[in-house]
Coordinates of C-alpha atoms in Angstrom, one line a residue:
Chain A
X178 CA -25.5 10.6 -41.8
X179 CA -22.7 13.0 -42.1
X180 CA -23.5 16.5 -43.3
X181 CA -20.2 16.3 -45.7
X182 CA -19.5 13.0 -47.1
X183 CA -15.8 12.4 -49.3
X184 CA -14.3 8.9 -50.4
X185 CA -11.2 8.4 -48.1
X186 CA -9.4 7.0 -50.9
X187 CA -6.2 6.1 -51.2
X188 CA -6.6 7.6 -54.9
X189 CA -3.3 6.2 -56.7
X190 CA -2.8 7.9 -60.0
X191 CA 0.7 8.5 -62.5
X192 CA 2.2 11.7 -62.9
X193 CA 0.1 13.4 -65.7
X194 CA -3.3 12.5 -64.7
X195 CA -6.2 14.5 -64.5
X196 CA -7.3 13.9 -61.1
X197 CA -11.4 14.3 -59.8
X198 CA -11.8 14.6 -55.9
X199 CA -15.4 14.7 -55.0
X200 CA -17.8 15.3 -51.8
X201 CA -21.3 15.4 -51.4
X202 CA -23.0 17.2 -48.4
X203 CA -26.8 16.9 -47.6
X204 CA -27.1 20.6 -45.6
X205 CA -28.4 22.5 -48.1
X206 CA -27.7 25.9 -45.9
X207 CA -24.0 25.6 -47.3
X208 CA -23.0 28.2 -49.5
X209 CA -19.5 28.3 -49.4
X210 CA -17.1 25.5 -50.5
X211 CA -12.8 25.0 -49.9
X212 CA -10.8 22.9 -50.8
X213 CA -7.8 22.4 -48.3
X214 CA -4.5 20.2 -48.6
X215 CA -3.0 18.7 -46.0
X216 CA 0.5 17.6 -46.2
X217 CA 1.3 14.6 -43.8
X218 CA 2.2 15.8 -40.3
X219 CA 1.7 19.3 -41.5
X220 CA -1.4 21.8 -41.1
X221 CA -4.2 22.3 -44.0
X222 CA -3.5 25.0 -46.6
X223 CA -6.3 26.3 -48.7
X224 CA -6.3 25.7 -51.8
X225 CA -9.8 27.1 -53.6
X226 CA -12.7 28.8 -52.6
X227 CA -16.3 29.4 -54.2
X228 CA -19.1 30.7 -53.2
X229 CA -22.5 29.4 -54.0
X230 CA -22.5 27.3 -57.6
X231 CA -19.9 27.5 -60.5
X232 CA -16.5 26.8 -61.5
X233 CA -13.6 28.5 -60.4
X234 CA -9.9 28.1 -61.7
X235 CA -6.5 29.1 -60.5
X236 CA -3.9 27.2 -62.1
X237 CA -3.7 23.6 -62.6
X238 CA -6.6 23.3 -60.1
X239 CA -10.2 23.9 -61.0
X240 CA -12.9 24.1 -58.3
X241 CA -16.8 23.1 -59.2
X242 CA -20.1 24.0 -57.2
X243 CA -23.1 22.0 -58.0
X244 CA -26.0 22.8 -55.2
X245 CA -28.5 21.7 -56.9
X246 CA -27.1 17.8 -56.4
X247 CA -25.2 19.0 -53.6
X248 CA -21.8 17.5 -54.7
X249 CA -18.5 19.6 -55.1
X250 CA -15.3 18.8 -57.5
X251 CA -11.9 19.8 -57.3
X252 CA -10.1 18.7 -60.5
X253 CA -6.7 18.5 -60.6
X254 CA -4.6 18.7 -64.2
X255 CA -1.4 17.5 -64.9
X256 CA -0.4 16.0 -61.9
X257 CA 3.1 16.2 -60.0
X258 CA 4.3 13.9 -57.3
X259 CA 4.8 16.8 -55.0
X260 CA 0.6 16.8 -55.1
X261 CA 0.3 13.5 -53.0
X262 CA -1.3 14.8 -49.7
X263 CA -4.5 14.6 -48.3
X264 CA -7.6 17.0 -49.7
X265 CA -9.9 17.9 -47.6
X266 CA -13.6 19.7 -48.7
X267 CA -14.2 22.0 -46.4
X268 CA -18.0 23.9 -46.0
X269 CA -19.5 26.9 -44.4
X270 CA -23.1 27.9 -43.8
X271 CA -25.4 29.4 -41.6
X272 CA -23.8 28.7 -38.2
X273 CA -20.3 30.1 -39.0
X274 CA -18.9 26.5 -38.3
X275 CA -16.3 25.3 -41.4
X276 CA -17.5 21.7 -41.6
X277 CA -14.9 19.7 -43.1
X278 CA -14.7 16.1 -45.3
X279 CA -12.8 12.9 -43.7
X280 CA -10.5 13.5 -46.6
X281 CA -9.2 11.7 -49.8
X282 CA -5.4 10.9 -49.7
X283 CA -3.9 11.0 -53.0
X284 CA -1.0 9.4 -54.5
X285 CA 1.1 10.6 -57.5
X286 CA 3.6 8.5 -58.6
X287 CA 6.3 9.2 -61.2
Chain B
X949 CA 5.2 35.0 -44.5
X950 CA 3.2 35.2 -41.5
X951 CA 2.5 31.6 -40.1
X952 CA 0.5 30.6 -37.1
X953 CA 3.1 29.3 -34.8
X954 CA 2.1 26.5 -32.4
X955 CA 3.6 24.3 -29.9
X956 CA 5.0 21.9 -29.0
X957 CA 5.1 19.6 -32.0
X958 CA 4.5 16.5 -30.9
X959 CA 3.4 15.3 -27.1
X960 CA 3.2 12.2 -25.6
X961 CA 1.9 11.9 -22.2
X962 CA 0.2 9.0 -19.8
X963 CA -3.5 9.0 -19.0
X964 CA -5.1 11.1 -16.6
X965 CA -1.8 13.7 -16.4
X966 CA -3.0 17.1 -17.9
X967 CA -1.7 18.6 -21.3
X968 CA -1.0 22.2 -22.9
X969 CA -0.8 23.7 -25.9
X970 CA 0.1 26.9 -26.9
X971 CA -0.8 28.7 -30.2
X972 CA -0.3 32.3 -31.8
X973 CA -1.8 33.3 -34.3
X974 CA -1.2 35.2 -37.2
X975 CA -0.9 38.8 -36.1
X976 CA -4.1 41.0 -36.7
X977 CA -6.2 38.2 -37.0
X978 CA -9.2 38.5 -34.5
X979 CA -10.7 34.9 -34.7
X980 CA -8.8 31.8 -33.2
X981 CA -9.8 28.3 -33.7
X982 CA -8.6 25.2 -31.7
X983 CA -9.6 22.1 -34.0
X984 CA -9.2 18.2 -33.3
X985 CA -8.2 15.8 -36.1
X986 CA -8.2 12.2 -35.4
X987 CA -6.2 9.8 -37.8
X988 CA -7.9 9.7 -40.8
X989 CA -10.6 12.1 -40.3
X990 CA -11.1 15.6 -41.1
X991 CA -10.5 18.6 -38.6
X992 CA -13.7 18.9 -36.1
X993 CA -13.8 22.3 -34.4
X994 CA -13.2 22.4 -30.3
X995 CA -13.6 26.4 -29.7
X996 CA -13.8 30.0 -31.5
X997 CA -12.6 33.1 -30.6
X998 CA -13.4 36.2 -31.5
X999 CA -10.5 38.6 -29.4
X1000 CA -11.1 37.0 -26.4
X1001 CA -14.1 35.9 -26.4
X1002 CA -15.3 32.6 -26.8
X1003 CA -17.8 32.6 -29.6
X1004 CA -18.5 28.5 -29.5
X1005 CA -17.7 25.8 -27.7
X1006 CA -20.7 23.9 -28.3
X1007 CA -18.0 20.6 -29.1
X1008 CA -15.3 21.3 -26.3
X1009 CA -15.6 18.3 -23.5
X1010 CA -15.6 20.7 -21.0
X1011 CA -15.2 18.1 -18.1
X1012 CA -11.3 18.1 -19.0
X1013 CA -10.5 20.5 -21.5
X1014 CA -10.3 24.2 -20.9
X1015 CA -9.4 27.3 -23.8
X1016 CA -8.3 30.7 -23.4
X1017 CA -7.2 33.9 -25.0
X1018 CA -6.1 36.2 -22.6
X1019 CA -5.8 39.8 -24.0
X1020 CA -6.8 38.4 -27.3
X1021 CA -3.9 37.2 -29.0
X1022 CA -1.8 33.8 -28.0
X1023 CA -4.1 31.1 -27.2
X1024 CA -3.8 27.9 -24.5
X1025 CA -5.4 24.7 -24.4
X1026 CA -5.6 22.5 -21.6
X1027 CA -6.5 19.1 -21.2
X1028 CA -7.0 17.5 -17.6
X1029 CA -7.0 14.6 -16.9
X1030 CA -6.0 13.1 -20.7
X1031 CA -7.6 9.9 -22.2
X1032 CA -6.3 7.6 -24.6
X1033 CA -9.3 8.6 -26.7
X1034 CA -7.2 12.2 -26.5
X1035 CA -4.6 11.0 -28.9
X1036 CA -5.6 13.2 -31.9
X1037 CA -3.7 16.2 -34.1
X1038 CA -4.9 19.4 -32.5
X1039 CA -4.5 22.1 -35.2
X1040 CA -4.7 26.4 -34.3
X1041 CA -6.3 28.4 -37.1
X1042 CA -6.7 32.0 -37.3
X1043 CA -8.6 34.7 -39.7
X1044 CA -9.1 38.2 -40.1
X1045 CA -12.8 38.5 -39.2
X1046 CA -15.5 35.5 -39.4
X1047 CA -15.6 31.9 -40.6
X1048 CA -15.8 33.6 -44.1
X1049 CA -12.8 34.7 -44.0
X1050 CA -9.4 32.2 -45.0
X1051 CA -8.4 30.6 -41.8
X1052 CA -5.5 29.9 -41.7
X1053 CA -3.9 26.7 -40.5
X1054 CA -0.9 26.0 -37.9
X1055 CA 1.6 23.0 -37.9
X1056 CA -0.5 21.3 -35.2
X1057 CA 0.3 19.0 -32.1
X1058 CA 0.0 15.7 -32.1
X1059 CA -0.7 14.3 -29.1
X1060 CA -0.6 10.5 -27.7
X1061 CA -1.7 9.3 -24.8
X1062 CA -0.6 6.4 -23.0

């Protein structure tokens, strides 16, 4: 089993939707979360970062911790074409080692 | 902006010749990462450094592939002999201090072996 599991999609939504991108992760020494996105044959960007459980918001995008279930969101609102890419979870916890998601490549079509 | 600069772009070599890349890093930052992403999976760390000093390579086949960070700043990595099972992106982050801190990302290589 994989310490950091997320749906490889393709997720195919229209422009406007609220989009949920998920991961679970069964290392329960993780305590802080990112979300990266990865523009095709470009390198990630971070996008959010938490620490330990809660929600965080910067713009359109709103990160959520939940440790006790071990399962992260990152919650996309009115979505724009230019956020097709690929969004990776990304996790960090005792060993200093980011542990990253297989990514979920979304699709947002006009 | 500063960007973590990294080449070349793309690669394509035959088996068993030997490979380079070359990254640098954002300038101040301390820790370098060489990463490995194959198609449709998620970046899988190679090596640290913090200056130049490797910190892990725990998941760096070191049969063929060799990092290093001379004077703590640019970074190289070498592959010799390469494998078709080689063919991969191979991204260069950096960051101020530790894993905690952002890393940031390069434009990566991507490499295919023949």
């Amino acid at each position: 089993q994989k310490e950091v599991e997320q749906d490889p999609g393709p997720l195919s939504v229209p422009e406007g939707a609220i989009v949920s991108l998920n991961c679970t992760y069964s290392n329960s020494a993780f305590q802080y979360f990112m979300w990266y996105r990865q523009y095709s044959r470009k390198g990630p960007e971070l996008l959010m970062y938490t620490y330990s459980s809660g929600n965080k918001e910067d713009g359109r995008f709103t990160a959520q911790v939940d440790k006790s279930s071990k399962y992260i969101s990152l919650f996309i609102r009115d979505s724009q074409p230019s956020d097709s890419a690929t969004y990776l979870c990304a996790m960090l916890g005792n060993t200093d080692k980011l542990i990253f998601g297989t990514g979920t490549r979304l699709q947002v079509f006009p | 902006e500063a960007e973590v600069a990294q080449s070349p772009r793309y690669k394509i070599t035959e088996k068993s010749q030997a490979v380079a890349f070359w990254c640098d890093p954002i300038s101040g930052h301390a820790t370098l990462y060489w990463y490995r992403q194959i198609l449709g999976q998620g970046p899988e760390l190679l090596v640290q450094f913090q200056d130049e000093s490797v910190v892990d390579d725990s998941q760096l086949p070191k049969d063929r592939f060799s990092a290093e960070r001379l004077k703590g700043v640019d970074s190289t990595l070498k592959i010799q002999p390469a494998e078709l099972g080689d063919s991969a992106m191979y991204l260069c982050a950096s960051s101020l201090g530790t894993s905690k801190d952002t890393q940031y990302f390069g434009p990566g290589t991507r490499l295919t072996v023949l």
